[in-house]
Amino acid sequence: MTQVAEPADWSTRLAHSIAREVRRHRHAQDLSAQQLADRCGALGMPIQRSVLANLESGRRTTVTVAEVLILARALNVPPAVLLFPVGQEPQTEVLPGGYLEPAFAVDWVSGHAFIDADAADEFFETPLGLSRCHQDSVTSLRRSRRAREHARVEVVRIAAERDSDEALLMDLQQQLRIIVDQLGRDPQVSSALSHDIRLTDRRSELEQRFLSASTKRDQSRMRLQYAQDRVESMEKQVANHEKIIQGYRTKMKERDLLPPALPRELLYLDPDSVPLEDLGSPRSDGAGGAPVSAVGEPEMENSAAEVPDERPMLPDDQIGLTESEMYKVNGILDEMRPVIERAVEEAMEKYRRSGG
């Protein structure tokens, strides 16, 4: 068999690479060329079966951006994976004579990675960079708000436990006072009640229960103080995230940029914003809705499974950091957070086991 030589023109090589990925994803989904063509038509851009056949065979040497987008949607894959064969080749030609690892190339297309270091620093002042930082702050705010509500519930629950412990302690104290008074008035009472429980034994029992209840009350007080401090900390985090979001929105408006839509629960930050829930999604079955994240959940949907964002706040007077440096610092803090949480939990458990 005669081996077909690679085209000399980079744009043709790229088109052939896209065609191979379209064919590979089509076969993986057990779709015929006609079924794929029908899907494209249902999405609003018909692509004839013959066009797909010519593309996959290499007879067609061009692919438009519109075709890449519609084929990606029809195949239910991100458009960038049609451009670059992730998992299929060690490197891909992203530019004439310029090669990158395919997954890195996908990140480059989406603005998550940069070929040039200077471009990375400048990115956070671009419309996409500002929008992405804004959206990250929105996610952090929503998590902080949920964590704050959880902390408030914990305060109410622990306060109820503390009140119960206080009531038990007062009851035991009253019982002890009665027994002590009885023993003080008639030293012979204990002998007269020898057929039942002796008052002195009862007093000893109450004293032990009082000591245990007192320790438990002290622990609940400490836990309540910790929970109240946590609420205060979350309040500060919420306020900090709100300030950051409003700063991004102000900056974008000053540059005549349109800030991203806010979820309805955060419209208080910008009442003129269009609620995210009112925006439609790219057509599929005709239904609108919020965009879907990589884990299959709506981006702005409340989810109890989400871990509260307890990222430590930077001081208000923290200055001299670029947006990219702030982004990196916050990423490091996010990585540190689970370690800090585990250390706090272990310390609290050790305290409880020691009896306070």
mmCIF file of C-alpha atoms in Angstrom:
data_model
loop_
_atom_site.group_PDB
_atom_site.id
_atom_site.type_symbol
_atom_site.label_atom_id
_atom_site.label_comp_id
_atom_site.label_asym_id
_atom_site.label_seq_id
_atom_site.Cartn_x
_atom_site.Cartn_y
_atom_site.Cartn_z
ATOM 1 C CA MET A 1 0.000 0.000 0.000
ATOM 2 C CA THR A 2 1.272 3.426 -0.929
ATOM 3 C CA GLN A 3 1.592 5.704 2.097
ATOM 4 C CA VAL A 4 -0.098 9.081 1.653
ATOM 5 C CA ALA A 5 2.345 11.915 2.230
ATOM 6 C CA GLU A 6 1.465 14.596 4.758
ATOM 7 C CA PRO A 7 0.246 17.809 3.090
ATOM 8 C CA ALA A 8 2.803 20.571 2.911
ATOM 9 C CA ASP A 9 0.266 23.192 3.952
ATOM 10 C CA TRP A 10 -0.335 23.464 7.718
ATOM 11 C CA SER A 11 -3.994 24.460 7.342
ATOM 12 C CA THR A 12 -4.605 21.271 5.352
ATOM 13 C CA ARG A 13 -2.804 19.177 7.966
ATOM 14 C CA LEU A 14 -4.997 20.755 10.625
ATOM 15 C CA ALA A 15 -8.154 20.003 8.625
ATOM 16 C CA HIS A 16 -7.045 16.366 8.246
ATOM 17 C CA SER A 17 -6.409 16.140 11.985
ATOM 18 C CA ILE A 18 -9.888 17.506 12.716
ATOM 19 C CA ALA A 19 -11.374 15.005 10.261
ATOM 20 C CA ARG A 20 -9.621 12.116 12.028
ATOM 21 C CA GLU A 21 -10.996 13.244 15.382
ATOM 22 C CA VAL A 22 -14.524 13.607 13.980
ATOM 23 C CA ARG A 23 -14.324 10.070 12.599
ATOM 24 C CA ARG A 24 -12.850 8.689 15.823
ATOM 25 C CA HIS A 25 -15.575 10.213 18.029
ATOM 26 C CA ARG A 26 -18.272 9.161 15.566
ATOM 27 C CA HIS A 27 -17.075 5.553 15.603
ATOM 28 C CA ALA A 28 -16.720 5.594 19.406
ATOM 29 C CA GLN A 29 -20.396 6.561 19.638
ATOM 30 C CA ASP A 30 -21.385 4.006 16.982
ATOM 31 C CA LEU A 31 -22.839 6.737 14.761
ATOM 32 C CA SER A 32 -23.130 6.473 11.012
ATOM 33 C CA ALA A 33 -22.162 9.431 8.869
ATOM 34 C CA GLN A 34 -25.846 9.949 8.072
ATOM 35 C CA GLN A 35 -26.789 9.977 11.762
ATOM 36 C CA LEU A 36 -24.131 12.602 12.448
ATOM 37 C CA ALA A 37 -25.376 14.638 9.488
ATOM 38 C CA ASP A 38 -28.933 14.390 10.855
ATOM 39 C CA ARG A 39 -27.766 15.647 14.249
ATOM 40 C CA CYS A 40 -26.102 18.650 12.638
ATOM 41 C CA GLY A 41 -29.302 19.436 10.757
ATOM 42 C CA ALA A 42 -31.358 19.192 13.951
ATOM 43 C CA LEU A 43 -29.013 21.721 15.543
ATOM 44 C CA GLY A 44 -29.717 24.228 12.777
ATOM 45 C CA MET A 45 -26.736 23.774 10.420
ATOM 46 C CA PRO A 46 -27.151 20.948 7.924
ATOM 47 C CA ILE A 47 -23.961 19.187 6.869
ATOM 48 C CA GLN A 48 -24.560 16.684 4.098
ATOM 49 C CA ARG A 49 -23.400 13.103 4.499
ATOM 50 C CA SER A 50 -21.292 13.492 1.355
ATOM 51 C CA VAL A 51 -19.514 16.492 2.896
ATOM 52 C CA LEU A 52 -18.679 14.437 5.993
ATOM 53 C CA ALA A 53 -17.467 11.573 3.819
ATOM 54 C CA ASN A 54 -15.199 13.892 1.818
ATOM 55 C CA LEU A 55 -13.886 15.437 5.030
ATOM 56 C CA GLU A 56 -13.107 12.120 6.696
ATOM 57 C CA SER A 57 -11.521 10.708 3.550
ATOM 58 C CA GLY A 58 -9.239 13.715 3.192
ATOM 59 C CA ARG A 59 -10.693 14.875 -0.119
ATOM 60 C CA ARG A 60 -11.977 18.022 1.629
ATOM 61 C CA THR A 61 -9.060 20.080 2.882
ATOM 62 C CA THR A 62 -10.836 22.887 4.745
ATOM 63 C CA VAL A 63 -13.054 23.056 7.830
ATOM 64 C CA THR A 64 -14.811 26.214 8.957
ATOM 65 C CA VAL A 65 -15.104 27.386 12.540
ATOM 66 C CA ALA A 66 -18.885 27.002 12.269
ATOM 67 C CA GLU A 67 -18.484 23.376 11.190
ATOM 68 C CA VAL A 68 -16.141 22.615 14.083
ATOM 69 C CA LEU A 69 -18.635 24.064 16.555
ATOM 70 C CA ILE A 70 -21.680 22.274 15.148
ATOM 71 C CA LEU A 71 -19.835 18.943 14.825
ATOM 72 C CA ALA A 72 -18.568 19.241 18.389
ATOM 73 C CA ARG A 73 -22.092 19.837 19.672
ATOM 74 C CA ALA A 74 -23.463 16.989 17.574
ATOM 75 C CA LEU A 75 -20.801 14.665 18.998
ATOM 76 C CA ASN A 76 -21.219 16.034 22.545
ATOM 77 C CA VAL A 77 -17.534 16.901 22.905
ATOM 78 C CA PRO A 78 -15.747 20.225 23.533
ATOM 79 C CA PRO A 79 -14.772 21.895 20.240
ATOM 80 C CA ALA A 80 -11.096 22.007 21.224
ATOM 81 C CA VAL A 81 -10.806 18.209 21.367
ATOM 82 C CA LEU A 82 -11.675 18.102 17.664
ATOM 83 C CA LEU A 83 -8.812 20.506 17.024
ATOM 84 C CA PHE A 84 -6.269 18.606 19.098
ATOM 85 C CA PRO A 85 -6.207 14.778 19.541
ATOM 86 C CA VAL A 86 -5.999 14.511 23.330
ATOM 87 C CA GLY A 87 -4.840 11.057 24.375
ATOM 88 C CA GLN A 88 -4.065 10.033 20.800
ATOM 89 C CA GLU A 89 -0.711 11.664 20.066
ATOM 90 C CA PRO A 90 2.211 12.840 22.228
ATOM 91 C CA GLN A 91 2.190 16.258 20.553
ATOM 92 C CA THR A 92 0.089 18.194 18.070
ATOM 93 C CA GLU A 93 0.941 20.923 15.587
ATOM 94 C CA VAL A 94 -0.919 23.952 16.920
ATOM 95 C CA LEU A 95 0.857 26.399 14.601
ATOM 96 C CA PRO A 96 2.993 25.878 11.498
ATOM 97 C CA GLY A 97 5.968 23.935 12.837
ATOM 98 C CA GLY A 98 4.922 24.598 16.456
ATOM 99 C CA TYR A 99 4.011 21.622 18.618
ATOM 100 C CA LEU A 100 2.380 21.259 22.020
ATOM 101 C CA GLU A 101 1.098 18.404 24.144
ATOM 102 C CA PRO A 102 -2.583 18.073 23.039
ATOM 103 C CA ALA A 103 -4.165 18.667 26.470
ATOM 104 C CA PHE A 104 -2.001 21.755 26.947
ATOM 105 C CA ALA A 105 -3.092 22.933 23.487
ATOM 106 C CA VAL A 106 -6.750 22.597 24.580
ATOM 107 C CA ASP A 107 -5.990 24.712 27.658
ATOM 108 C CA TRP A 108 -4.282 27.283 25.454
ATOM 109 C CA VAL A 109 -7.364 27.601 23.230
ATOM 110 C CA SER A 110 -9.606 28.085 26.274
ATOM 111 C CA GLY A 111 -7.304 30.636 27.905
ATOM 112 C CA HIS A 112 -6.273 28.380 30.791
ATOM 113 C CA ALA A 113 -2.653 28.109 29.656
ATOM 114 C CA PHE A 114 -0.241 30.338 27.797
ATOM 115 C CA ILE A 115 2.617 29.756 25.405
ATOM 116 C CA ASP A 116 4.185 33.089 26.317
ATOM 117 C CA ALA A 117 4.789 34.016 29.979
ATOM 118 C CA ASP A 118 4.169 37.699 29.296
ATOM 119 C CA ALA A 119 0.780 36.830 27.819
ATOM 120 C CA ALA A 120 -0.147 35.103 31.092
ATOM 121 C CA ASP A 121 0.515 38.271 33.104
ATOM 122 C CA GLU A 122 -1.409 40.417 30.643
ATOM 123 C CA PHE A 123 -4.316 37.959 30.434
ATOM 124 C CA PHE A 124 -5.935 39.084 33.682
ATOM 125 C CA GLU A 125 -6.513 42.554 32.273
ATOM 126 C CA THR A 126 -8.230 41.223 29.148
ATOM 127 C CA PRO A 127 -12.041 40.900 28.962
ATOM 128 C CA LEU A 128 -11.803 37.112 29.308
ATOM 129 C CA GLY A 129 -9.337 37.376 32.179
ATOM 130 C CA LEU A 130 -11.501 39.853 34.078
ATOM 131 C CA SER A 131 -14.591 37.749 33.419
ATOM 132 C CA ARG A 132 -12.880 34.579 34.608
ATOM 133 C CA CYS A 133 -11.610 36.237 37.800
ATOM 134 C CA HIS A 134 -15.115 37.636 38.340
ATOM 135 C CA GLN A 135 -16.676 34.202 37.951
ATOM 136 C CA ASP A 136 -14.143 32.607 40.300
ATOM 137 C CA SER A 137 -15.031 35.252 42.888
ATOM 138 C CA VAL A 138 -18.742 34.574 42.375
ATOM 139 C CA THR A 139 -18.145 30.878 43.027
ATOM 140 C CA SER A 140 -16.157 31.718 46.169
ATOM 141 C CA LEU A 141 -18.881 34.094 47.360
ATOM 142 C CA ARG A 142 -21.640 31.549 46.894
ATOM 143 C CA ARG A 143 -19.645 28.923 48.773
ATOM 144 C CA SER A 144 -18.867 31.384 51.558
ATOM 145 C CA ARG A 145 -22.551 32.307 51.841
ATOM 146 C CA ARG A 146 -23.495 28.632 52.169
ATOM 147 C CA ALA A 147 -20.708 28.072 54.688
ATOM 148 C CA ARG A 148 -21.947 31.093 56.644
ATOM 149 C CA GLU A 149 -25.494 29.732 56.737
ATOM 150 C CA HIS A 150 -24.171 26.349 57.850
ATOM 151 C CA ALA A 151 -22.156 28.071 60.577
ATOM 152 C CA ARG A 152 -25.231 30.006 61.735
ATOM 153 C CA VAL A 153 -27.216 26.772 61.985
ATOM 154 C CA GLU A 154 -24.378 25.268 64.002
ATOM 155 C CA VAL A 155 -24.470 28.223 66.394
ATOM 156 C CA VAL A 156 -28.189 27.710 67.003
ATOM 157 C CA ARG A 157 -27.731 23.963 67.511
ATOM 158 C CA ILE A 158 -24.751 24.289 69.852
ATOM 159 C CA ALA A 159 -26.447 27.107 71.780
ATOM 160 C CA ALA A 160 -29.411 24.783 72.384
ATOM 161 C CA GLU A 161 -27.019 22.106 73.662
ATOM 162 C CA ARG A 162 -25.324 24.661 75.882
ATOM 163 C CA ASP A 163 -28.697 25.757 77.305
ATOM 164 C CA SER A 164 -29.619 22.127 77.939
ATOM 165 C CA ASP A 165 -26.320 21.545 79.719
ATOM 166 C CA GLU A 166 -26.864 24.693 81.808
ATOM 167 C CA ALA A 167 -30.368 23.522 82.783
ATOM 168 C CA LEU A 168 -29.095 20.071 83.787
ATOM 169 C CA LEU A 169 -26.310 21.640 85.829
ATOM 170 C CA MET A 170 -28.767 23.910 87.665
ATOM 171 C CA ASP A 171 -31.056 20.937 88.384
ATOM 172 C CA LEU A 172 -28.195 18.860 89.791
ATOM 173 C CA GLN A 173 -27.043 21.830 91.856
ATOM 174 C CA GLN A 174 -30.544 22.199 93.316
ATOM 175 C CA GLN A 175 -30.715 18.494 94.200
ATOM 176 C CA LEU A 176 -27.330 18.671 95.874
ATOM 177 C CA ARG A 177 -28.398 21.724 97.873
ATOM 178 C CA ILE A 178 -31.501 19.885 99.157
ATOM 179 C CA ILE A 179 -29.488 16.838 100.231
ATOM 180 C CA VAL A 180 -26.830 18.926 101.905
ATOM 181 C CA ASP A 181 -29.542 20.846 103.782
ATOM 182 C CA GLN A 182 -31.165 17.592 104.933
ATOM 183 C CA LEU A 183 -27.894 16.170 106.161
ATOM 184 C CA GLY A 184 -27.118 19.402 107.947
ATOM 185 C CA ARG A 185 -30.454 19.474 109.794
ATOM 186 C CA ASP A 186 -30.588 15.786 110.906
ATOM 187 C CA PRO A 187 -27.367 13.793 110.908
ATOM 188 C CA GLN A 188 -29.395 10.655 111.807
ATOM 189 C CA VAL A 189 -31.519 10.810 108.648
ATOM 190 C CA SER A 190 -29.049 8.747 106.680
ATOM 191 C CA SER A 191 -29.278 5.891 109.219
ATOM 192 C CA ALA A 192 -33.084 6.021 109.190
ATOM 193 C CA LEU A 193 -33.052 5.555 105.411
ATOM 194 C CA SER A 194 -30.567 2.678 105.412
ATOM 195 C CA HIS A 195 -33.204 0.411 103.798
ATOM 196 C CA ASP A 196 -33.138 2.722 100.779
ATOM 197 C CA ILE A 197 -30.269 4.692 99.231
ATOM 198 C CA ARG A 198 -28.206 6.548 101.777
ATOM 199 C CA LEU A 199 -28.245 10.331 101.359
ATOM 200 C CA THR A 200 -24.476 10.446 101.521
ATOM 201 C CA ASP A 201 -24.242 7.940 98.641
ATOM 202 C CA ARG A 202 -26.822 9.971 96.758
ATOM 203 C CA ARG A 203 -24.810 13.109 97.348
ATOM 204 C CA SER A 204 -21.657 11.406 96.066
ATOM 205 C CA GLU A 205 -23.530 10.268 92.952
ATOM 206 C CA LEU A 206 -24.893 13.783 92.326
ATOM 207 C CA GLU A 207 -21.472 15.310 92.830
ATOM 208 C CA GLN A 208 -20.023 13.002 90.170
ATOM 209 C CA ARG A 209 -22.873 13.814 87.794
ATOM 210 C CA PHE A 210 -22.448 17.527 88.560
ATOM 211 C CA LEU A 211 -18.736 17.336 87.744
ATOM 212 C CA SER A 212 -19.434 15.522 84.465
ATOM 213 C CA ALA A 213 -22.223 17.953 83.528
ATOM 214 C CA SER A 214 -19.992 20.901 84.393
ATOM 215 C CA THR A 215 -17.261 19.590 82.076
ATOM 216 C CA LYS A 216 -19.807 18.998 79.309
ATOM 217 C CA ARG A 217 -21.211 22.520 79.799
ATOM 218 C CA ASP A 218 -17.722 24.021 79.571
ATOM 219 C CA GLN A 219 -17.064 22.094 76.376
ATOM 220 C CA SER A 220 -20.332 23.273 74.828
ATOM 221 C CA ARG A 221 -19.437 26.849 75.764
ATOM 222 C CA MET A 222 -16.084 26.460 74.045
ATOM 223 C CA ARG A 223 -17.711 24.910 70.961
ATOM 224 C CA LEU A 224 -20.263 27.716 70.888
ATOM 225 C CA GLN A 225 -17.504 30.325 71.015
ATOM 226 C CA TYR A 226 -15.689 28.534 68.196
ATOM 227 C CA ALA A 227 -18.896 28.411 66.134
ATOM 228 C CA GLN A 228 -19.591 32.100 66.758
ATOM 229 C CA ASP A 229 -16.036 32.968 65.717
ATOM 230 C CA ARG A 230 -16.567 30.909 62.587
ATOM 231 C CA VAL A 231 -19.714 32.858 61.724
ATOM 232 C CA GLU A 232 -17.804 36.100 62.190
ATOM 233 C CA SER A 233 -15.007 34.803 59.960
ATOM 234 C CA MET A 234 -17.478 33.771 57.269
ATOM 235 C CA GLU A 235 -19.169 37.172 57.457
ATOM 236 C CA LYS A 236 -15.805 38.770 56.709
ATOM 237 C CA GLN A 237 -15.183 36.361 53.845
ATOM 238 C CA VAL A 238 -18.587 37.110 52.345
ATOM 239 C CA ALA A 239 -17.999 40.857 52.591
ATOM 240 C CA ASN A 240 -14.530 40.446 51.073
ATOM 241 C CA HIS A 241 -15.833 38.439 48.106
ATOM 242 C CA GLU A 242 -18.659 40.937 47.578
ATOM 243 C CA LYS A 243 -16.139 43.784 47.501
ATOM 244 C CA ILE A 244 -13.943 41.926 44.982
ATOM 245 C CA ILE A 245 -16.884 41.147 42.681
ATOM 246 C CA GLN A 246 -18.112 44.721 42.736
ATOM 247 C CA GLY A 247 -14.557 45.849 41.972
ATOM 248 C CA TYR A 248 -14.376 43.630 38.899
ATOM 249 C CA ARG A 249 -17.787 44.783 37.698
ATOM 250 C CA THR A 250 -16.856 48.437 38.162
ATOM 251 C CA LYS A 251 -13.596 47.959 36.273
ATOM 252 C CA MET A 252 -15.375 46.214 33.394
ATOM 253 C CA LYS A 253 -18.041 48.896 33.139
ATOM 254 C CA GLU A 254 -15.408 51.635 33.157
ATOM 255 C CA ARG A 255 -13.846 49.916 30.152
ATOM 256 C CA ASP A 256 -17.233 49.631 28.409
ATOM 257 C CA LEU A 257 -17.257 45.868 28.913
ATOM 258 C CA LEU A 258 -20.377 43.915 29.781
ATOM 259 C CA PRO A 259 -19.965 42.165 33.171
ATOM 260 C CA PRO A 260 -21.091 38.520 33.404
ATOM 261 C CA ALA A 261 -24.652 37.816 34.486
ATOM 262 C CA LEU A 262 -25.161 37.202 38.197
ATOM 263 C CA PRO A 263 -27.226 34.394 39.734
ATOM 264 C CA ARG A 264 -30.512 35.717 41.071
ATOM 265 C CA GLU A 265 -29.410 35.338 44.688
ATOM 266 C CA LEU A 266 -26.549 37.800 44.081
ATOM 267 C CA LEU A 267 -28.460 40.489 42.189
ATOM 268 C CA TYR A 268 -28.163 42.748 45.241
ATOM 269 C CA LEU A 269 -24.576 43.328 44.095
ATOM 270 C CA ASP A 270 -25.768 44.812 40.790
ATOM 271 C CA PRO A 271 -29.570 45.226 40.512
ATOM 272 C CA ASP A 272 -29.272 46.195 36.828
ATOM 273 C CA SER A 273 -27.712 42.852 35.918
ATOM 274 C CA VAL A 274 -29.711 40.255 33.999
ATOM 275 C CA PRO A 275 -30.261 37.151 36.181
ATOM 276 C CA LEU A 276 -28.178 34.226 35.003
ATOM 277 C CA GLU A 277 -31.221 31.969 35.263
ATOM 278 C CA ASP A 278 -33.021 34.053 32.621
ATOM 279 C CA LEU A 279 -30.347 33.398 30.007
ATOM 280 C CA GLY A 280 -30.810 30.510 27.603
ATOM 281 C CA SER A 281 -28.341 27.718 26.922
ATOM 282 C CA PRO A 282 -27.061 26.616 23.491
ATOM 283 C CA ARG A 283 -29.882 24.734 21.780
ATOM 284 C CA SER A 284 -29.939 21.009 22.133
ATOM 285 C CA ASP A 285 -33.450 19.796 22.862
ATOM 286 C CA GLY A 286 -34.925 23.289 22.775
ATOM 287 C CA ALA A 287 -34.781 23.793 26.520
ATOM 288 C CA GLY A 288 -32.993 26.735 28.067
ATOM 289 C CA GLY A 289 -31.123 26.809 31.337
ATOM 290 C CA ALA A 290 -27.867 27.598 33.026
ATOM 291 C CA PRO A 291 -24.613 26.245 31.562
ATOM 292 C CA VAL A 292 -23.581 22.801 32.754
ATOM 293 C CA SER A 293 -20.251 22.307 34.456
ATOM 294 C CA ALA A 294 -17.704 19.572 33.870
ATOM 295 C CA VAL A 295 -19.155 17.509 36.739
ATOM 296 C CA GLY A 296 -22.629 17.572 35.249
ATOM 297 C CA GLU A 297 -24.217 20.098 37.584
ATOM 298 C CA PRO A 298 -25.501 23.563 36.669
ATOM 299 C CA GLU A 299 -22.747 26.100 37.270
ATOM 300 C CA MET A 300 -24.881 28.293 39.507
ATOM 301 C CA GLU A 301 -27.088 25.638 41.044
ATOM 302 C CA ASN A 302 -27.021 25.312 44.827
ATOM 303 C CA SER A 303 -25.522 21.986 45.734
ATOM 304 C CA ALA A 304 -25.114 20.556 49.220
ATOM 305 C CA ALA A 305 -22.270 18.456 47.838
ATOM 306 C CA GLU A 306 -20.100 21.504 47.247
ATOM 307 C CA VAL A 307 -17.413 22.029 49.841
ATOM 308 C CA PRO A 308 -17.638 25.451 51.481
ATOM 309 C CA ASP A 309 -14.883 27.773 50.381
ATOM 310 C CA GLU A 310 -13.050 28.775 53.546
ATOM 311 C CA ARG A 311 -10.105 30.379 51.773
ATOM 312 C CA PRO A 312 -8.238 32.666 54.169
ATOM 313 C CA MET A 313 -8.668 36.294 53.240
ATOM 314 C CA LEU A 314 -5.773 38.460 52.250
ATOM 315 C CA PRO A 315 -5.409 41.622 54.348
ATOM 316 C CA ASP A 316 -7.165 44.704 52.992
ATOM 317 C CA ASP A 317 -3.830 46.485 52.795
ATOM 318 C CA GLN A 318 -2.283 43.727 50.656
ATOM 319 C CA ILE A 319 -0.891 45.650 47.703
ATOM 320 C CA GLY A 320 1.674 45.241 44.965
ATOM 321 C CA LEU A 321 0.302 41.927 43.588
ATOM 322 C CA THR A 322 -0.779 41.573 39.987
ATOM 323 C CA GLU A 323 -4.021 39.786 39.139
ATOM 324 C CA SER A 324 -2.074 36.705 38.025
ATOM 325 C CA GLU A 325 -0.096 36.659 41.291
ATOM 326 C CA MET A 326 -3.306 36.982 43.316
ATOM 327 C CA TYR A 327 -4.766 34.122 41.307
ATOM 328 C CA LYS A 328 -1.762 31.912 42.108
ATOM 329 C CA VAL A 329 -1.775 32.885 45.800
ATOM 330 C CA ASN A 330 -5.466 32.025 46.141
ATOM 331 C CA GLY A 331 -4.804 28.674 44.468
ATOM 332 C CA ILE A 332 -2.084 27.895 47.020
ATOM 333 C CA LEU A 333 -4.421 28.878 49.857
ATOM 334 C CA ASP A 334 -7.088 26.557 48.470
ATOM 335 C CA GLU A 335 -4.586 23.683 48.537
ATOM 336 C CA MET A 336 -3.637 24.500 52.142
ATOM 337 C CA ARG A 337 -7.215 24.712 53.397
ATOM 338 C CA PRO A 338 -7.899 20.929 53.797
ATOM 339 C CA VAL A 339 -4.647 20.516 55.758
ATOM 340 C CA ILE A 340 -5.580 23.361 58.101
ATOM 341 C CA GLU A 341 -9.102 21.993 58.588
ATOM 342 C CA ARG A 342 -7.799 18.531 59.470
ATOM 343 C CA ALA A 343 -5.354 19.998 61.980
ATOM 344 C CA VAL A 344 -8.130 21.984 63.681
ATOM 345 C CA GLU A 345 -10.431 18.945 63.800
ATOM 346 C CA GLU A 346 -7.681 16.760 65.292
ATOM 347 C CA ALA A 347 -6.923 19.406 67.919
ATOM 348 C CA MET A 348 -10.604 19.698 68.858
ATOM 349 C CA GLU A 349 -10.970 15.915 69.091
ATOM 350 C CA LYS A 350 -7.866 15.666 71.264
ATOM 351 C CA TYR A 351 -9.274 18.380 73.527
ATOM 352 C CA ARG A 352 -12.623 16.571 73.869
ATOM 353 C CA ARG A 353 -10.945 13.249 74.677
ATOM 354 C CA SER A 354 -8.818 14.872 77.359
ATOM 355 C CA GLY A 355 -11.972 16.149 79.056
ATOM 356 C CA GLY A 356 -11.213 19.816 78.341
#
